[in-house]
Short mmCIF file of C-alpha atoms in Angstrom, two decimals:
data_model
loop_
_atom_site.label_atom_id
_atom_site.label_comp_id
_atom_site.label_asym_id
_atom_site.label_seq_id
_atom_site.Cartn_x
_atom_site.Cartn_y
_atom_site.Cartn_z
CA VAL A 66 -21.68 119.35 24.47
CA ARG A 67 -23.81 121.99 22.75
CA SER A 68 -27.43 121.67 23.77
CA ALA A 69 -29.74 121.20 20.84
CA ASN A 70 -33.31 122.26 20.96
CA THR A 71 -33.18 122.58 17.21
CA VAL A 72 -34.59 119.59 15.34
CA VAL A 73 -34.01 119.23 11.60
CA THR A 74 -36.97 117.37 10.06
CA TRP A 75 -36.21 115.32 6.96
CA TYR A 76 -38.87 113.65 4.79
CA LEU A 77 -37.98 110.63 2.64
CA PRO A 78 -39.91 107.99 0.68
CA GLY A 79 -39.69 104.50 2.16
CA ASP A 80 -41.23 101.87 4.40
CA LYS A 81 -41.65 102.60 8.10
CA GLN A 82 -38.76 101.22 10.18
CA THR A 83 -39.82 99.93 13.59
CA ASP A 84 -36.39 100.58 15.12
CA LEU A 85 -35.84 104.03 13.57
CA GLN A 86 -35.72 105.75 16.98
CA THR A 87 -32.76 103.63 18.11
CA VAL A 88 -30.87 104.81 15.03
CA LEU A 89 -31.86 108.46 15.52
CA ASP A 90 -30.66 108.37 19.14
CA VAL A 91 -27.17 107.45 17.89
CA VAL A 92 -27.41 109.88 14.95
CA ASN A 93 -28.10 112.72 17.40
CA LYS A 94 -24.99 111.88 19.41
CA ILE A 95 -23.06 112.83 16.28
CA THR A 96 -25.13 115.78 15.01
CA VAL A 97 -25.64 117.64 18.30
CA PRO A 98 -21.91 118.20 18.99
CA LYS A 99 -21.11 118.82 15.32
CA ILE A 100 -23.94 121.07 14.11
CA GLY A 101 -25.97 121.80 17.24
CA ALA A 102 -29.14 120.06 16.04
CA LYS A 103 -31.02 116.79 16.32
CA VAL A 104 -32.41 114.96 13.29
CA ASP A 105 -35.94 113.67 12.89
CA ILE A 106 -36.45 111.40 9.89
CA GLN A 107 -39.98 110.90 8.59
CA LEU A 108 -40.47 108.01 6.17
CA ILE A 109 -43.53 108.12 3.94
CA ASP A 110 -44.64 105.09 1.95
CA SER A 111 -43.11 105.44 -1.54
CA GLY A 112 -46.46 105.08 -3.32
CA SER A 113 -47.97 108.09 -1.57
CA TYR A 114 -44.81 110.19 -1.08
CA GLN A 115 -45.46 112.39 -4.15
CA ASP A 116 -49.05 113.23 -3.11
CA LYS A 117 -48.24 113.81 0.57
CA MET A 118 -45.32 116.12 -0.24
CA MET A 119 -47.48 118.07 -2.73
CA MET A 120 -50.09 118.57 -0.01
CA MET A 121 -47.48 119.63 2.57
CA ILE A 122 -45.87 122.08 0.16
CA ALA A 123 -49.24 123.51 -0.93
CA SER A 124 -50.33 124.03 2.68
CA GLY A 125 -47.04 125.71 3.66
CA LYS A 126 -46.28 123.10 6.34
CA GLU A 127 -43.03 123.76 8.15
CA PHE A 128 -40.24 121.22 7.56
CA ASP A 129 -36.53 121.36 6.77
CA LEU A 130 -35.34 118.75 4.27
CA CYS A 131 -36.97 116.49 1.72
CA PHE A 132 -36.01 113.94 -0.89
CA THR A 133 -36.74 115.37 -4.34
CA SER A 134 -36.21 114.04 -7.84
CA ASP A 135 -37.55 113.98 -11.36
CA TRP A 136 -39.81 111.01 -10.56
CA SER A 137 -41.21 111.67 -7.08
CA ASN A 138 -41.76 114.97 -5.26
CA LYS A 139 -40.78 116.47 -8.57
CA PHE A 140 -37.88 118.89 -8.43
CA ILE A 141 -38.45 121.38 -11.28
CA PRO A 142 -42.18 122.00 -10.61
CA ASN A 143 -41.34 122.53 -6.91
CA VAL A 144 -38.55 125.00 -7.73
CA ASN A 145 -40.94 126.84 -10.03
CA LYS A 146 -43.50 127.02 -7.20
CA GLY A 147 -40.87 128.49 -4.87
CA ALA A 148 -40.99 125.43 -2.58
CA TYR A 149 -37.19 125.18 -2.15
CA VAL A 150 -34.48 127.55 -0.99
CA ALA A 151 -31.58 128.45 -3.32
CA LEU A 152 -28.46 127.01 -1.65
CA ASP A 153 -25.61 129.10 -3.13
CA GLU A 154 -25.54 131.72 -0.36
CA LEU A 155 -26.10 129.15 2.40
CA MET A 156 -23.18 127.07 1.10
CA LYS A 157 -20.89 130.09 0.82
CA LYS A 158 -21.72 131.15 4.36
CA TYR A 159 -21.99 127.88 6.29
CA THR A 160 -20.39 125.04 4.29
CA PRO A 161 -17.73 126.73 2.11
CA ALA A 162 -15.79 123.53 1.29
CA PHE A 163 -18.84 121.43 0.40
CA LYS A 164 -19.40 122.50 -3.19
CA ALA A 165 -15.86 121.58 -4.25
CA ALA A 166 -16.22 118.16 -2.59
CA MET A 167 -18.59 117.08 -5.39
CA PRO A 168 -17.94 116.96 -9.16
CA ASP A 169 -19.18 119.99 -11.11
CA TYR A 170 -21.39 118.00 -13.48
CA LEU A 171 -23.36 116.78 -10.48
CA TRP A 172 -24.41 120.33 -9.51
CA ASN A 173 -25.73 120.86 -13.07
CA ALA A 174 -28.63 118.56 -12.20
CA SER A 175 -29.85 120.78 -9.39
CA THR A 176 -29.14 124.17 -10.99
CA VAL A 177 -32.13 126.15 -12.24
CA ASN A 178 -31.66 129.63 -13.75
CA GLY A 179 -28.09 129.71 -12.49
CA GLU A 180 -28.87 128.80 -8.86
CA ILE A 181 -28.49 125.52 -6.98
CA TYR A 182 -31.70 124.27 -5.34
CA ALA A 183 -30.77 120.80 -4.03
CA VAL A 184 -27.84 118.56 -3.19
CA PRO A 185 -27.60 115.60 -5.59
CA ASN A 186 -26.38 112.30 -4.17
CA LEU A 187 -23.10 111.09 -5.63
CA GLN A 188 -23.78 107.53 -6.73
CA VAL A 189 -24.47 105.62 -9.94
CA LEU A 190 -25.22 108.52 -12.27
CA PHE A 191 -25.08 106.76 -15.61
CA PHE A 192 -28.19 104.98 -16.81
CA GLN A 193 -28.18 101.56 -18.41
CA THR A 194 -31.48 99.74 -18.83
CA SER A 195 -31.12 96.02 -18.21
CA LEU A 196 -33.02 92.78 -17.99
CA ILE A 197 -32.77 91.26 -14.52
CA ILE A 198 -33.22 87.52 -14.25
CA PHE A 199 -33.29 85.07 -11.38
CA LYS A 200 -30.15 83.06 -12.12
CA LYS A 201 -31.77 79.71 -11.35
CA TYR A 202 -33.97 80.07 -14.47
CA ALA A 203 -31.08 81.14 -16.68
CA ASP A 204 -29.13 78.06 -15.50
CA LYS A 205 -32.06 75.67 -15.73
CA TYR A 206 -32.89 76.65 -19.32
CA ASN A 207 -29.28 77.13 -20.50
CA LEU A 208 -29.70 80.81 -21.32
CA ASP A 209 -26.83 82.12 -23.44
CA VAL A 210 -26.50 85.68 -22.13
CA SER A 211 -24.21 86.69 -25.00
CA ASN A 212 -27.16 86.30 -27.41
CA ILE A 213 -29.30 88.89 -25.63
CA LYS A 214 -28.76 92.28 -27.22
CA LYS A 215 -32.30 93.66 -27.00
CA THR A 216 -35.38 93.04 -24.87
CA GLU A 217 -37.22 90.78 -27.30
CA ASP A 218 -34.23 88.36 -27.35
CA ILE A 219 -35.41 87.10 -23.95
CA GLU A 220 -38.59 85.63 -25.42
CA PRO A 221 -37.42 81.98 -25.73
CA LEU A 222 -36.70 81.99 -21.96
CA LEU A 223 -40.14 83.48 -21.20
CA GLU A 224 -41.69 80.70 -23.27
CA GLN A 225 -39.88 78.01 -21.25
CA ILE A 226 -40.92 79.60 -17.95
CA LYS A 227 -44.56 79.88 -19.04
CA LYS A 228 -44.54 76.22 -20.05
CA ASN A 229 -42.71 74.75 -17.06
CA GLU A 230 -42.87 77.01 -13.98
CA GLN A 231 -46.19 76.95 -12.13
CA GLY A 232 -47.26 80.15 -10.37
CA ILE A 233 -44.41 82.24 -11.83
CA TYR A 234 -45.01 85.28 -14.04
CA PRO A 235 -42.40 85.14 -16.82
CA TYR A 236 -42.07 88.94 -17.30
CA LYS A 237 -42.84 92.04 -15.24
CA SER A 238 -43.90 94.83 -17.59
CA SER A 239 -43.21 97.73 -15.21
CA TYR A 240 -41.02 99.67 -17.66
CA GLY A 241 -43.52 99.16 -20.46
CA THR A 242 -42.16 100.37 -23.77
CA ARG A 243 -39.15 102.10 -22.19
CA MET A 244 -37.21 98.88 -22.69
CA PHE A 245 -37.61 99.37 -26.45
CA THR A 246 -37.23 103.17 -26.70
CA SER A 247 -34.47 103.81 -24.14
CA PRO A 248 -31.58 102.38 -26.22
CA VAL A 249 -32.32 104.98 -28.93
CA TYR A 250 -34.01 108.00 -27.33
CA GLU A 251 -33.62 110.22 -24.29
CA GLU A 252 -36.72 111.93 -22.93
CA ILE A 253 -35.57 115.47 -22.20
CA GLN A 254 -37.50 115.40 -18.96
CA PRO A 255 -39.69 112.62 -17.59
CA TYR A 256 -43.35 112.73 -18.59
CA THR A 257 -42.87 115.29 -21.39
CA GLY A 258 -42.93 112.72 -24.21
CA ALA A 259 -40.38 114.94 -26.02
CA VAL A 260 -37.34 112.86 -27.02
CA ILE A 261 -33.99 113.35 -28.71
CA LYS A 262 -31.74 110.73 -30.30
CA LYS A 263 -29.03 109.63 -27.87
CA ASP A 264 -26.38 109.38 -30.56
CA GLY A 265 -26.25 113.17 -30.97
CA SER A 266 -26.99 112.87 -34.70
CA SER A 267 -29.72 115.50 -34.47
CA TYR A 268 -31.08 118.06 -32.03
CA LYS A 269 -34.57 117.65 -33.43
CA LEU A 270 -37.16 116.71 -30.78
CA VAL A 271 -39.96 114.30 -31.67
CA SER A 272 -42.87 112.71 -29.82
CA LEU A 273 -41.82 109.51 -28.08
CA TYR A 274 -45.23 108.01 -28.84
CA LYS A 275 -44.89 108.46 -32.58
CA THR A 276 -41.49 106.74 -32.89
CA ASP A 277 -41.14 103.35 -34.60
CA GLU A 278 -39.50 102.00 -31.44
CA TYR A 279 -42.54 102.88 -29.33
CA LYS A 280 -44.91 101.26 -31.82
CA HIS A 281 -42.72 98.17 -31.97
CA GLY A 282 -42.63 98.03 -28.14
CA ILE A 283 -46.41 98.14 -27.65
CA ASN A 284 -46.81 95.34 -30.18
CA VAL A 285 -44.20 93.11 -28.51
CA ILE A 286 -45.76 93.71 -25.08
CA ARG A 287 -49.21 92.92 -26.47
CA LYS A 288 -47.95 89.69 -28.01
CA TRP A 289 -46.30 88.71 -24.70
CA ASN A 290 -49.52 89.44 -22.84
CA GLU A 291 -51.52 87.25 -25.23
CA LYS A 292 -49.01 84.43 -24.78
CA GLY A 293 -49.37 84.68 -21.00
CA TYR A 294 -45.83 85.95 -20.30
CA ILE A 295 -47.31 88.98 -18.49
CA ARG A 296 -49.72 88.60 -15.57
CA GLN A 297 -53.28 88.92 -16.82
CA ASP A 298 -54.36 91.34 -14.08
CA ALA A 299 -51.41 93.70 -14.73
CA ALA A 300 -53.75 96.59 -15.56
CA SER A 301 -55.43 96.53 -12.14
CA VAL A 302 -52.50 95.69 -9.84
CA ILE A 303 -51.38 98.86 -8.05
CA ASN A 304 -48.58 97.42 -5.93
CA ASP A 305 -46.82 94.13 -6.69
CA ASP A 306 -43.75 94.64 -4.46
CA GLN A 307 -44.54 91.52 -2.45
CA ASP A 308 -44.80 89.39 -5.60
CA LEU A 309 -41.47 90.75 -6.77
CA LEU A 310 -39.78 90.16 -3.41
CA GLY A 311 -41.35 86.72 -3.24
CA GLY A 312 -39.64 85.79 -6.52
CA ARG A 313 -42.87 85.44 -8.49
CA TYR A 314 -41.41 87.23 -11.54
CA ALA A 315 -38.68 85.40 -13.47
CA VAL A 316 -37.52 88.39 -15.53
CA PHE A 317 -38.01 92.08 -14.83
CA PRO A 318 -36.60 95.35 -16.15
CA GLY A 319 -34.16 97.40 -14.10
CA VAL A 320 -31.01 99.46 -14.26
CA TYR A 321 -27.49 98.04 -14.32
CA LYS A 322 -25.01 99.23 -11.72
CA PRO A 323 -21.68 97.94 -10.39
CA GLY A 324 -22.30 95.88 -7.25
CA GLY A 325 -25.95 95.45 -8.20
CA LEU A 326 -25.81 91.65 -8.00
CA ALA A 327 -24.68 91.71 -4.36
CA GLU A 328 -27.61 94.03 -3.59
CA PHE A 329 -29.89 91.65 -5.48
CA LEU A 330 -28.69 88.76 -3.30
CA VAL A 331 -29.42 90.73 -0.12
CA LYS A 332 -32.87 91.76 -1.35
CA PHE A 333 -34.08 88.48 -2.86
CA LYS A 334 -31.97 85.95 -0.91
CA GLN A 335 -30.96 84.30 -4.20
CA GLU A 336 -28.68 85.04 -7.12
CA GLY A 337 -29.56 87.18 -10.10
CA LEU A 338 -28.17 88.18 -13.49
CA MET A 339 -28.16 91.65 -15.03
CA ILE A 340 -28.07 91.92 -18.81
CA PRO A 341 -27.65 95.49 -20.13
CA ILE A 342 -29.56 96.15 -23.35
CA GLU A 343 -28.01 99.56 -24.03
CA GLU A 344 -24.70 101.33 -23.47
CA ALA A 345 -24.05 103.30 -20.27
CA TYR A 346 -25.45 106.79 -20.74
CA LEU A 347 -25.26 110.01 -18.73
CA LYS A 348 -28.61 111.75 -19.20
CA ALA A 349 -29.00 115.51 -19.34
CA ASN A 350 -30.52 115.28 -15.86
CA ALA A 351 -27.89 112.89 -14.38
CA GLY A 352 -28.07 113.39 -10.61
CA MET A 353 -31.65 114.66 -10.62
CA PRO A 354 -33.23 111.28 -9.74
CA THR A 355 -31.87 111.45 -6.13
CA MET A 356 -31.48 114.80 -4.39
CA THR A 357 -32.24 116.57 -1.12
CA ALA A 358 -33.67 120.09 -0.93
CA ILE A 359 -34.22 122.59 1.88
CA SER A 360 -37.82 123.72 2.24
CA ARG A 361 -38.76 127.36 1.86
CA THR A 362 -40.70 126.92 5.15
CA SER A 363 -37.59 125.77 7.09
CA LYS A 364 -36.79 127.82 10.20
CA ASN A 365 -33.43 126.02 10.44
CA GLN A 366 -31.83 126.65 7.06
CA GLU A 367 -28.31 126.98 8.45
CA LYS A 368 -28.54 123.68 10.39
CA ALA A 369 -30.21 121.94 7.45
CA MET A 370 -27.36 123.01 5.16
CA LYS A 371 -24.76 121.84 7.69
CA LEU A 372 -26.56 118.52 8.05
CA LEU A 373 -26.49 118.03 4.26
CA GLU A 374 -22.73 118.60 4.24
CA LEU A 375 -22.26 116.28 7.21
CA VAL A 376 -24.32 113.42 5.74
CA ASN A 377 -22.35 113.64 2.50
CA THR A 378 -18.88 113.88 4.07
CA ASP A 379 -19.07 112.01 7.40
CA LYS A 380 -18.88 108.27 6.70
CA GLN A 381 -19.99 107.26 10.19
CA LEU A 382 -23.18 109.32 10.03
CA TYR A 383 -23.97 108.29 6.47
CA ASN A 384 -23.59 104.56 7.23
CA LEU A 385 -25.63 104.90 10.40
CA LEU A 386 -28.56 106.33 8.42
CA SER A 387 -28.11 103.80 5.62
CA PHE A 388 -27.62 100.60 7.63
CA GLY A 389 -28.38 101.29 11.30
CA VAL A 390 -26.39 100.40 14.41
CA GLU A 391 -23.58 97.83 14.39
CA GLY A 392 -24.46 94.65 16.30
CA LYS A 393 -28.15 95.49 16.23
CA HIS A 394 -28.98 95.99 12.53
CA TYR A 395 -25.82 94.63 10.89
CA ASN A 396 -22.59 92.87 11.78
CA LYS A 397 -19.19 93.80 10.45
CA ILE A 398 -17.46 91.12 8.38
CA ASP A 399 -14.28 93.16 8.05
CA ASP A 400 -13.35 96.86 7.97
CA GLN A 401 -15.30 97.50 4.80
CA HIS A 402 -17.98 94.78 4.58
CA ILE A 403 -21.17 94.32 6.56
CA ASP A 404 -23.79 91.61 6.82
CA LEU A 405 -27.33 92.88 7.43
CA ILE A 406 -29.24 91.23 10.28
CA THR A 407 -32.61 89.86 9.11
CA ASN A 408 -35.76 91.40 10.67
CA SER A 409 -33.67 93.81 12.75
CA GLY A 410 -36.26 96.60 12.63
CA TYR A 411 -34.03 98.87 10.55
CA ALA A 412 -33.27 98.04 6.92
CA PRO A 413 -34.33 100.97 4.72
CA ASN A 414 -32.41 99.42 1.79
CA ALA A 415 -31.94 102.96 0.52
CA ALA A 416 -28.35 104.15 0.91
CA TRP A 417 -28.88 106.01 -2.38
CA LYS A 418 -31.52 108.26 -0.81
CA PHE A 419 -29.38 109.72 1.97
CA GLY A 420 -26.23 111.09 0.35
CA ASN A 421 -22.83 110.26 -1.15
CA GLN A 422 -22.96 106.53 -1.78
CA PHE A 423 -19.21 106.32 -2.27
CA ASN A 424 -19.03 106.49 1.56
CA ALA A 425 -21.14 103.35 2.03
CA TYR A 426 -20.03 100.09 3.58
CA PHE A 427 -19.93 97.21 1.13
CA LEU A 428 -22.57 94.55 1.53
CA LYS A 429 -21.65 90.93 1.99
CA GLY A 430 -20.26 89.64 -1.30
CA GLN A 431 -19.86 93.10 -2.82
CA ASP A 432 -16.53 93.75 -4.49
CA THR A 433 -14.57 96.62 -2.91
CA SER A 434 -13.88 97.95 -6.41
CA VAL A 435 -17.58 98.82 -6.84
CA TRP A 436 -17.23 102.57 -6.19
CA ASP A 437 -14.08 102.87 -8.32
CA GLU A 438 -15.93 101.04 -11.07
CA THR A 439 -18.98 103.29 -10.62
CA ASP A 440 -16.82 106.40 -10.74
CA ALA A 441 -15.08 105.14 -13.89
CA MET A 442 -18.43 104.35 -15.54
CA ASN A 443 -19.90 107.73 -14.51
CA ASN A 444 -16.93 109.38 -16.22
CA SER A 445 -16.76 107.16 -19.32
CA ALA A 446 -20.50 106.84 -20.01
CA LYS A 447 -21.75 108.38 -23.24
CA LYS A 448 -22.87 111.90 -22.35
CA SER A 449 -26.22 113.33 -23.38
CA PRO A 450 -26.04 115.83 -26.23
CA LEU A 451 -28.14 118.02 -23.89
CA GLY A 452 -25.89 117.70 -20.80
CA GLY A 453 -26.69 120.61 -18.47
CA PHE A 454 -29.92 121.62 -20.26
CA VAL A 455 -32.90 122.08 -17.94
CA LEU A 456 -36.36 122.46 -19.43
CA ASP A 457 -38.50 125.27 -18.04
CA ILE A 458 -41.93 123.65 -17.91
CA GLU A 459 -43.79 126.78 -16.79
CA PRO A 460 -45.02 127.73 -20.33
CA ILE A 461 -46.36 124.20 -20.97
CA LYS A 462 -47.49 122.99 -17.56
CA ASN A 463 -51.17 122.79 -18.55
CA GLU A 464 -50.37 120.75 -21.66
CA LEU A 465 -48.05 118.49 -19.64
CA SER A 466 -50.80 117.84 -17.11
CA GLN A 467 -53.34 117.11 -19.87
CA CYS A 468 -50.95 114.79 -21.74
CA GLN A 469 -50.12 112.91 -18.52
CA THR A 470 -53.84 112.30 -18.02
CA VAL A 471 -54.01 110.84 -21.54
CA THR A 472 -50.93 108.61 -21.13
CA LYS A 473 -52.35 107.31 -17.84
CA GLU A 474 -55.64 106.50 -19.56
CA TYR A 475 -53.80 104.50 -22.24
CA ASN A 476 -51.28 102.86 -19.90
CA VAL A 477 -52.92 99.53 -20.84
CA MET A 478 -50.60 99.50 -23.88
CA ASN A 479 -47.61 99.30 -21.50
CA ASN A 480 -48.76 95.97 -20.10
CA GLY A 481 -50.41 94.67 -23.27
CA SER A 482 -53.84 94.23 -21.71
CA GLU A 483 -55.50 95.88 -24.70
CA ASP A 484 -54.80 95.55 -28.41
CA PRO A 485 -52.80 98.61 -29.57
CA ASN A 486 -54.19 98.18 -33.09
CA LEU A 487 -57.60 99.16 -31.73
CA ILE A 488 -56.58 102.09 -29.53
CA TYR A 489 -53.23 103.52 -30.70
CA ASP A 490 -54.75 106.01 -33.20
CA LYS A 491 -57.22 107.25 -30.56
CA PHE A 492 -54.33 107.65 -28.11
CA ILE A 493 -52.34 109.79 -30.57
CA ALA A 494 -55.40 111.88 -31.47
CA LYS A 495 -56.06 112.57 -27.77
CA LEU A 496 -52.40 113.47 -27.17
CA ASP A 497 -52.53 115.92 -30.08
CA GLU A 498 -55.70 117.40 -28.66
CA ALA A 499 -54.08 117.70 -25.21
CA GLY A 500 -51.20 119.73 -26.62
CA GLN A 501 -48.35 117.26 -27.22
CA GLN A 502 -47.12 119.28 -30.21
CA LYS A 503 -47.04 122.50 -28.18
CA ILE A 504 -44.84 120.74 -25.61
CA ILE A 505 -42.43 119.59 -28.33
CA ASP A 506 -42.36 123.02 -30.03
CA GLU A 507 -41.68 124.83 -26.75
CA ALA A 508 -39.01 122.32 -25.70
CA GLN A 509 -37.42 122.63 -29.15
CA ARG A 510 -37.39 126.43 -28.83
CA GLN A 511 -35.62 126.18 -25.45
CA VAL A 512 -33.11 123.63 -26.76
CA ASP A 513 -32.30 125.87 -29.74
CA GLU A 514 -31.80 128.86 -27.42
CA TRP A 515 -29.57 126.78 -25.16
CA LEU A 516 -27.48 125.59 -28.12
CA LYS A 517 -27.06 129.19 -29.28
CA SER A 518 -25.96 130.33 -25.81
CA LYS A 519 -23.38 127.51 -25.71
CA LYS A 520 -21.83 128.68 -28.97
CA LYS A 521 -21.34 132.23 -27.74
#
């Protein structure tokens, strides 16, 4: 056995796992002989992951791998800062077969200026906003799912829950107006506010906040807040994970995926329903929400690259990281299905963070066709008119930062705790002042350039 003094350190968002060391001991029995390195996984609470990683990157702290995405530990700003290593040469030299093992469109997500800076996880890549409902309420109040085509169609059920279910919040407003804008518009990169119509009818970018759908959304959410469908302290609650897990919300927004109901059952210990309110869609940044990058400060770039290939191609290693040790953290039901052991000390519930999810065991009750179905939906989903376009935010980073400050200040419109009629105009004026139009003009310029280069 090759001795391994080398330790590859990998940072991920997630709750601390009391039995993580047991899992790492078994992981290292695989990685030491195969790549000559041990693995050290560091889990940072999801709420503070973004800030902690920013601090580590700014201070030049040495580490090897980190979870990166367009929503936490943000990928493009980090690439622009030089925080990550370009992987093309490393792959050519150390993992020559790896690139071909993943579909080409997946690498688009992590390619900036022609170079690959992260490994995207192969999983559910299409996006389909949905309403998620605890099935017991749908059954109790005879909900006809076929009648629900858009978010506001759920209102009669919310009314029943408000009237009859003590201590239950009818609706969780975590997606705010996205439930109303997402069926029509794609934001070309999160937090820019610059959107394009999903139907490809025009390449003209507009401000998300000035669309009719956004205005409609803030008014519906306000009305729901006034009727008591949304918790009254929504504006001040920072973390409501325990309320969600405890089943205190009857309906909440989420994303549809094949096999999602089996995962729901594991997470909430009761049955759920998922009702898509838009068609499956492959965003321009499909793949970017879940990726792993190698840090510029890594002293073990070769081993880190080999570990990334191994996690994505070795089923045993991938399932060990995702679910723990057989008999201790889960039991096998059959060759493909597992049953998680409650309170086992290792249940990160995050197979999607580690690597290629098509290698995962199926959870109890999950249909074995789930990955075939996912693959089919990834391939058949409506593709973004901007597929492969990556916005360079460098010229507008100050405006983006200023506009984010403004949207945070007016987030009360996303949970309806203030009347949009009184503050919407101020919000728009402040956005204009902060440079929203400059963001849209610059993004439009880049989109036009990209379109021209495609025609050549």
